[in-house]
Amino acid sequence: MHCLPCNLSFDYIGKYETFKEDTIHLLDVFKLLEKIKFDDFEKDAALDAIKDAASWVFSQKEEIAGCDVPFVCALFRVWNRLQSRGFISFKTVFPYKSDSEVRNITRQQFESALTNAHDESALEHLQNSRQAALVQALRSLPKSSVNLIQRAFKLDFLAFGYSRLPLVSIDPTNLHAFEYFQNCPPSFFLT
């Protein structure tokens, strides 16, 4: 009901989990495979996400300051979000400790730090991060809230083939202990 999917006629529905395959399929359907080439689809997608995240946080710098959020915490939230999305290893430590360290940092420098962190991340550390973050987020909610989410998105789960009970469908042996939803780097509170 929230986006009225039944009022629109869809020819294709893509999913984040199959984004690469969906994109290649659509390029093939529209006879664009010869014109549009990807050297490394996953790498290009990661670099695009990194660039967007860095651009966004720097475009919001004044608004962030107006909310009394230290900029180092805003950068950390971007870093942490990219970890939860599986673009930066959960084992890669945020490189900045204080607001004074990032006072004069540029978007390009931060983007470079994110890109380096991505490049140095071991694939096995990236693969299950999205699921681990989802489990952590859902486990942090009261059962009543999870039930409300399940009811609110029931049609979406059906339409897009998602489990209404994601915690049941995720193998807990593949998860790792990491705090994905921190507001500031732990070292920030030690300075």
PDB file of C-alpha atoms in Angstrom:
ATOM      1  CA  MET A   1       0.000   0.000   0.000  1.00  0.00           C
ATOM      2  CA  HIS A   2       2.859   2.391   0.716  1.00  0.00           C
ATOM      3  CA  CYS A   3       4.114   2.559  -2.879  1.00  0.00           C
ATOM      4  CA  LEU A   4       1.009   1.227  -4.668  1.00  0.00           C
ATOM      5  CA  PRO A   5       2.852  -1.441  -6.717  1.00  0.00           C
ATOM      6  CA  CYS A   6      -0.418  -2.741  -8.111  1.00  0.00           C
ATOM      7  CA  ASN A   7      -1.096   0.619  -9.805  1.00  0.00           C
ATOM      8  CA  LEU A   8       2.013   0.273 -11.959  1.00  0.00           C
ATOM      9  CA  SER A   9       2.740  -2.195 -14.690  1.00  0.00           C
ATOM     10  CA  PHE A  10       6.195  -3.680 -14.205  1.00  0.00           C
ATOM     11  CA  ASP A  11       8.054  -5.498 -16.925  1.00  0.00           C
ATOM     12  CA  TYR A  12      11.046  -6.299 -14.700  1.00  0.00           C
ATOM     13  CA  ILE A  13      11.645  -6.468 -10.984  1.00  0.00           C
ATOM     14  CA  GLY A  14      15.241  -6.511  -9.803  1.00  0.00           C
ATOM     15  CA  LYS A  15      16.611  -7.304  -6.387  1.00  0.00           C
ATOM     16  CA  TYR A  16      19.710  -6.146  -4.562  1.00  0.00           C
ATOM     17  CA  GLU A  17      20.823  -9.751  -4.086  1.00  0.00           C
ATOM     18  CA  THR A  18      20.767 -10.407  -7.849  1.00  0.00           C
ATOM     19  CA  PHE A  19      21.629  -6.906  -9.022  1.00  0.00           C
ATOM     20  CA  LYS A  20      24.509  -8.024 -11.256  1.00  0.00           C
ATOM     21  CA  GLU A  21      22.480 -10.744 -12.968  1.00  0.00           C
ATOM     22  CA  ASP A  22      19.440  -8.466 -13.305  1.00  0.00           C
ATOM     23  CA  THR A  23      21.535  -5.689 -14.838  1.00  0.00           C
ATOM     24  CA  ILE A  24      23.168  -8.021 -17.346  1.00  0.00           C
ATOM     25  CA  HIS A  25      19.770  -9.488 -18.239  1.00  0.00           C
ATOM     26  CA  LEU A  26      18.286  -6.026 -18.892  1.00  0.00           C
ATOM     27  CA  LEU A  27      21.305  -4.962 -20.944  1.00  0.00           C
ATOM     28  CA  ASP A  28      20.831  -8.104 -23.005  1.00  0.00           C
ATOM     29  CA  VAL A  29      17.072  -7.500 -23.415  1.00  0.00           C
ATOM     30  CA  PHE A  30      17.727  -3.942 -24.610  1.00  0.00           C
ATOM     31  CA  LYS A  31      20.632  -5.078 -26.812  1.00  0.00           C
ATOM     32  CA  LEU A  32      23.151  -2.973 -24.891  1.00  0.00           C
ATOM     33  CA  LEU A  33      25.607  -5.698 -23.846  1.00  0.00           C
ATOM     34  CA  GLU A  34      28.027  -4.713 -26.596  1.00  0.00           C
ATOM     35  CA  LYS A  35      27.877  -1.014 -25.690  1.00  0.00           C
ATOM     36  CA  ILE A  36      28.102  -1.244 -21.900  1.00  0.00           C
ATOM     37  CA  LYS A  37      30.906  -3.287 -20.383  1.00  0.00           C
ATOM     38  CA  PHE A  38      31.895  -3.846 -16.784  1.00  0.00           C
ATOM     39  CA  ASP A  39      35.496  -4.659 -15.999  1.00  0.00           C
ATOM     40  CA  ASP A  40      34.600  -5.879 -12.515  1.00  0.00           C
ATOM     41  CA  PHE A  41      30.939  -5.462 -11.624  1.00  0.00           C
ATOM     42  CA  GLU A  42      31.356  -6.032  -7.868  1.00  0.00           C
ATOM     43  CA  LYS A  43      34.323  -3.672  -7.643  1.00  0.00           C
ATOM     44  CA  ASP A  44      32.501  -0.997  -9.672  1.00  0.00           C
ATOM     45  CA  ALA A  45      29.414  -1.321  -7.443  1.00  0.00           C
ATOM     46  CA  ALA A  46      31.529  -1.043  -4.291  1.00  0.00           C
ATOM     47  CA  LEU A  47      33.402   2.003  -5.569  1.00  0.00           C
ATOM     48  CA  ASP A  48      30.118   3.634  -6.578  1.00  0.00           C
ATOM     49  CA  ALA A  49      28.673   3.035  -3.087  1.00  0.00           C
ATOM     50  CA  ILE A  50      31.852   4.428  -1.505  1.00  0.00           C
ATOM     51  CA  LYS A  51      31.825   7.524  -3.693  1.00  0.00           C
ATOM     52  CA  ASP A  52      28.130   8.175  -2.987  1.00  0.00           C
ATOM     53  CA  ALA A  53      28.594   7.723   0.769  1.00  0.00           C
ATOM     54  CA  ALA A  54      31.593  10.062   0.914  1.00  0.00           C
ATOM     55  CA  SER A  55      29.876  12.673  -1.248  1.00  0.00           C
ATOM     56  CA  TRP A  56      26.732  12.553   0.868  1.00  0.00           C
ATOM     57  CA  VAL A  57      28.440  13.016   4.243  1.00  0.00           C
ATOM     58  CA  PHE A  58      30.481  15.969   2.975  1.00  0.00           C
ATOM     59  CA  SER A  59      27.437  17.565   1.338  1.00  0.00           C
ATOM     60  CA  GLN A  60      25.710  17.392   4.748  1.00  0.00           C
ATOM     61  CA  LYS A  61      28.632  18.731   6.788  1.00  0.00           C
ATOM     62  CA  GLU A  62      26.888  21.967   7.860  1.00  0.00           C
ATOM     63  CA  GLU A  63      23.649  20.184   8.762  1.00  0.00           C
ATOM     64  CA  ILE A  64      25.598  17.604  10.763  1.00  0.00           C
ATOM     65  CA  ALA A  65      27.364  20.371  12.698  1.00  0.00           C
ATOM     66  CA  GLY A  66      23.991  22.040  13.303  1.00  0.00           C
ATOM     67  CA  CYS A  67      22.821  18.856  15.024  1.00  0.00           C
ATOM     68  CA  ASP A  68      25.852  18.914  17.339  1.00  0.00           C
ATOM     69  CA  VAL A  69      27.144  15.649  15.903  1.00  0.00           C
ATOM     70  CA  PRO A  70      30.954  15.591  15.819  1.00  0.00           C
ATOM     71  CA  PHE A  71      32.046  15.168  12.206  1.00  0.00           C
ATOM     72  CA  VAL A  72      34.276  12.237  13.180  1.00  0.00           C
ATOM     73  CA  CYS A  73      31.097  10.452  14.320  1.00  0.00           C
ATOM     74  CA  ALA A  74      29.359  11.215  11.019  1.00  0.00           C
ATOM     75  CA  LEU A  75      32.342   9.791   9.106  1.00  0.00           C
ATOM     76  CA  PHE A  76      32.333   6.779  11.402  1.00  0.00           C
ATOM     77  CA  ARG A  77      28.636   6.149  10.710  1.00  0.00           C
ATOM     78  CA  VAL A  78      29.373   6.147   6.972  1.00  0.00           C
ATOM     79  CA  TRP A  79      32.290   3.751   7.538  1.00  0.00           C
ATOM     80  CA  ASN A  80      30.142   1.536   9.758  1.00  0.00           C
ATOM     81  CA  ARG A  81      27.272   1.550   7.237  1.00  0.00           C
ATOM     82  CA  LEU A  82      29.646   0.422   4.485  1.00  0.00           C
ATOM     83  CA  GLN A  83      30.793  -2.363   6.803  1.00  0.00           C
ATOM     84  CA  SER A  84      27.191  -3.458   7.328  1.00  0.00           C
ATOM     85  CA  ARG A  85      26.677  -3.506   3.555  1.00  0.00           C
ATOM     86  CA  GLY A  86      29.748  -5.701   3.024  1.00  0.00           C
ATOM     87  CA  PHE A  87      31.945  -3.127   1.282  1.00  0.00           C
ATOM     88  CA  ILE A  88      34.489  -2.795   4.111  1.00  0.00           C
ATOM     89  CA  SER A  89      35.571  -5.654   6.347  1.00  0.00           C
ATOM     90  CA  PHE A  90      34.195  -5.658   9.864  1.00  0.00           C
ATOM     91  CA  LYS A  91      37.820  -6.282  10.904  1.00  0.00           C
ATOM     92  CA  THR A  92      39.057  -3.005   9.382  1.00  0.00           C
ATOM     93  CA  VAL A  93      39.405  -0.380  12.092  1.00  0.00           C
ATOM     94  CA  PHE A  94      38.114   3.148  11.523  1.00  0.00           C
ATOM     95  CA  PRO A  95      41.311   5.218  11.089  1.00  0.00           C
ATOM     96  CA  TYR A  96      40.311   8.438  12.861  1.00  0.00           C
ATOM     97  CA  LYS A  97      40.187   8.907  16.618  1.00  0.00           C
ATOM     98  CA  SER A  98      39.050  12.484  17.187  1.00  0.00           C
ATOM     99  CA  ASP A  99      37.205  15.385  15.657  1.00  0.00           C
ATOM    100  CA  SER A 100      40.462  17.342  15.406  1.00  0.00           C
ATOM    101  CA  GLU A 101      41.885  14.585  13.170  1.00  0.00           C
ATOM    102  CA  VAL A 102      39.139  15.122  10.602  1.00  0.00           C
ATOM    103  CA  ARG A 103      38.720  18.871  10.916  1.00  0.00           C
ATOM    104  CA  ASN A 104      40.491  19.525   7.602  1.00  0.00           C
ATOM    105  CA  ILE A 105      39.886  16.228   5.859  1.00  0.00           C
ATOM    106  CA  THR A 106      38.565  16.481   2.313  1.00  0.00           C
ATOM    107  CA  ARG A 107      35.957  14.332   0.620  1.00  0.00           C
ATOM    108  CA  GLN A 108      38.676  12.933  -1.634  1.00  0.00           C
ATOM    109  CA  GLN A 109      40.838  11.942   1.349  1.00  0.00           C
ATOM    110  CA  PHE A 110      37.943  10.218   3.080  1.00  0.00           C
ATOM    111  CA  GLU A 111      36.897   8.508  -0.144  1.00  0.00           C
ATOM    112  CA  SER A 112      40.487   7.330  -0.553  1.00  0.00           C
ATOM    113  CA  ALA A 113      40.502   5.912   3.003  1.00  0.00           C
ATOM    114  CA  LEU A 114      37.223   4.084   2.272  1.00  0.00           C
ATOM    115  CA  THR A 115      38.552   2.745  -1.041  1.00  0.00           C
ATOM    116  CA  ASN A 116      41.785   1.556   0.573  1.00  0.00           C
ATOM    117  CA  ALA A 117      39.800  -0.157   3.329  1.00  0.00           C
ATOM    118  CA  HIS A 118      37.663  -1.877   0.684  1.00  0.00           C
ATOM    119  CA  ASP A 119      40.709  -2.959  -1.318  1.00  0.00           C
ATOM    120  CA  GLU A 120      42.379  -4.402   1.789  1.00  0.00           C
ATOM    121  CA  SER A 121      39.264  -6.254   2.974  1.00  0.00           C
ATOM    122  CA  ALA A 122      39.337 -10.030   2.780  1.00  0.00           C
ATOM    123  CA  LEU A 123      36.448 -11.427   0.747  1.00  0.00           C
ATOM    124  CA  GLU A 124      35.459 -13.880   3.485  1.00  0.00           C
ATOM    125  CA  HIS A 125      34.998 -10.918   5.864  1.00  0.00           C
ATOM    126  CA  LEU A 126      32.683  -9.146   3.437  1.00  0.00           C
ATOM    127  CA  GLN A 127      30.415 -11.981   2.362  1.00  0.00           C
ATOM    128  CA  ASN A 128      28.201 -12.376   5.412  1.00  0.00           C
ATOM    129  CA  SER A 129      28.253  -8.819   6.708  1.00  0.00           C
ATOM    130  CA  ARG A 130      24.837  -7.839   5.301  1.00  0.00           C
ATOM    131  CA  GLN A 131      23.178 -10.842   6.925  1.00  0.00           C
ATOM    132  CA  ALA A 132      25.010 -10.324  10.218  1.00  0.00           C
ATOM    133  CA  ALA A 133      23.932  -6.662  10.261  1.00  0.00           C
ATOM    134  CA  LEU A 134      20.315  -7.608   9.463  1.00  0.00           C
ATOM    135  CA  VAL A 135      20.252 -10.159  12.265  1.00  0.00           C
ATOM    136  CA  GLN A 136      21.771  -7.630  14.671  1.00  0.00           C
ATOM    137  CA  ALA A 137      19.244  -4.959  13.699  1.00  0.00           C
ATOM    138  CA  LEU A 138      16.263  -7.289  14.034  1.00  0.00           C
ATOM    139  CA  ARG A 139      17.486  -8.718  17.334  1.00  0.00           C
ATOM    140  CA  SER A 140      17.762  -5.201  18.743  1.00  0.00           C
ATOM    141  CA  LEU A 141      14.029  -4.619  18.226  1.00  0.00           C
ATOM    142  CA  PRO A 142      11.222  -5.750  20.496  1.00  0.00           C
ATOM    143  CA  LYS A 143       9.314  -8.736  19.104  1.00  0.00           C
ATOM    144  CA  SER A 144       6.223  -6.514  18.754  1.00  0.00           C
ATOM    145  CA  SER A 145       8.142  -4.179  16.401  1.00  0.00           C
ATOM    146  CA  VAL A 146       9.384  -7.093  14.311  1.00  0.00           C
ATOM    147  CA  ASN A 147       5.787  -8.305  14.045  1.00  0.00           C
ATOM    148  CA  LEU A 148       4.674  -4.826  12.890  1.00  0.00           C
ATOM    149  CA  ILE A 149       7.426  -4.779  10.248  1.00  0.00           C
ATOM    150  CA  GLN A 150       6.389  -8.223   9.047  1.00  0.00           C
ATOM    151  CA  ARG A 151       2.766  -7.136   8.709  1.00  0.00           C
ATOM    152  CA  ALA A 152       3.611  -3.786   7.079  1.00  0.00           C
ATOM    153  CA  PHE A 153       5.851  -5.367   4.444  1.00  0.00           C
ATOM    154  CA  LYS A 154       3.990  -8.639   3.933  1.00  0.00           C
ATOM    155  CA  LEU A 155       3.080  -7.767   0.328  1.00  0.00           C
ATOM    156  CA  ASP A 156       6.658  -6.703  -0.431  1.00  0.00           C
ATOM    157  CA  PHE A 157       8.024  -9.954   0.998  1.00  0.00           C
ATOM    158  CA  LEU A 158       5.625 -11.908  -1.211  1.00  0.00           C
ATOM    159  CA  ALA A 159       6.175  -9.804  -4.336  1.00  0.00           C
ATOM    160  CA  PHE A 160       9.956  -9.882  -4.128  1.00  0.00           C
ATOM    161  CA  GLY A 161      10.424 -13.389  -2.748  1.00  0.00           C
ATOM    162  CA  TYR A 162      11.800 -12.477   0.685  1.00  0.00           C
ATOM    163  CA  SER A 163      11.297 -14.502   3.812  1.00  0.00           C
ATOM    164  CA  ARG A 164       8.874 -13.010   6.330  1.00  0.00           C
ATOM    165  CA  LEU A 165      11.069 -14.593   9.001  1.00  0.00           C
ATOM    166  CA  PRO A 166      14.632 -13.645   7.978  1.00  0.00           C
ATOM    167  CA  LEU A 167      16.124 -14.686  11.310  1.00  0.00           C
ATOM    168  CA  VAL A 168      14.899 -18.233  10.707  1.00  0.00           C
ATOM    169  CA  SER A 169      16.372 -18.369   7.185  1.00  0.00           C
ATOM    170  CA  ILE A 170      19.872 -17.181   8.194  1.00  0.00           C
ATOM    171  CA  ASP A 171      22.471 -19.724   9.275  1.00  0.00           C
ATOM    172  CA  PRO A 172      23.808 -18.446  12.632  1.00  0.00           C
ATOM    173  CA  THR A 173      27.112 -20.299  12.154  1.00  0.00           C
ATOM    174  CA  ASN A 174      27.990 -17.857   9.343  1.00  0.00           C
ATOM    175  CA  LEU A 175      27.575 -14.780  11.561  1.00  0.00           C
ATOM    176  CA  HIS A 176      30.337 -12.925  13.376  1.00  0.00           C
ATOM    177  CA  ALA A 177      30.335 -10.784  16.484  1.00  0.00           C
ATOM    178  CA  PHE A 178      30.635  -7.142  15.470  1.00  0.00           C
ATOM    179  CA  GLU A 179      28.719  -4.026  16.488  1.00  0.00           C
ATOM    180  CA  TYR A 180      27.286  -2.601  13.242  1.00  0.00           C
ATOM    181  CA  PHE A 181      25.215   0.181  14.720  1.00  0.00           C
ATOM    182  CA  GLN A 182      27.509   2.423  16.728  1.00  0.00           C
ATOM    183  CA  ASN A 183      27.187   6.213  16.716  1.00  0.00           C
ATOM    184  CA  CYS A 184      30.851   7.087  17.217  1.00  0.00           C
ATOM    185  CA  PRO A 185      34.105   5.170  17.137  1.00  0.00           C
ATOM    186  CA  PRO A 186      34.833   3.640  20.560  1.00  0.00           C
ATOM    187  CA  SER A 187      38.158   5.519  20.652  1.00  0.00           C
ATOM    188  CA  PHE A 188      36.264   8.830  20.428  1.00  0.00           C
ATOM    189  CA  PHE A 189      35.094   8.407  24.010  1.00  0.00           C
ATOM    190  CA  LEU A 190      38.646   7.759  25.223  1.00  0.00           C
ATOM    191  CA  THR A 191      40.051  11.091  23.974  1.00  0.00           C
TER     192      THR A 191
END
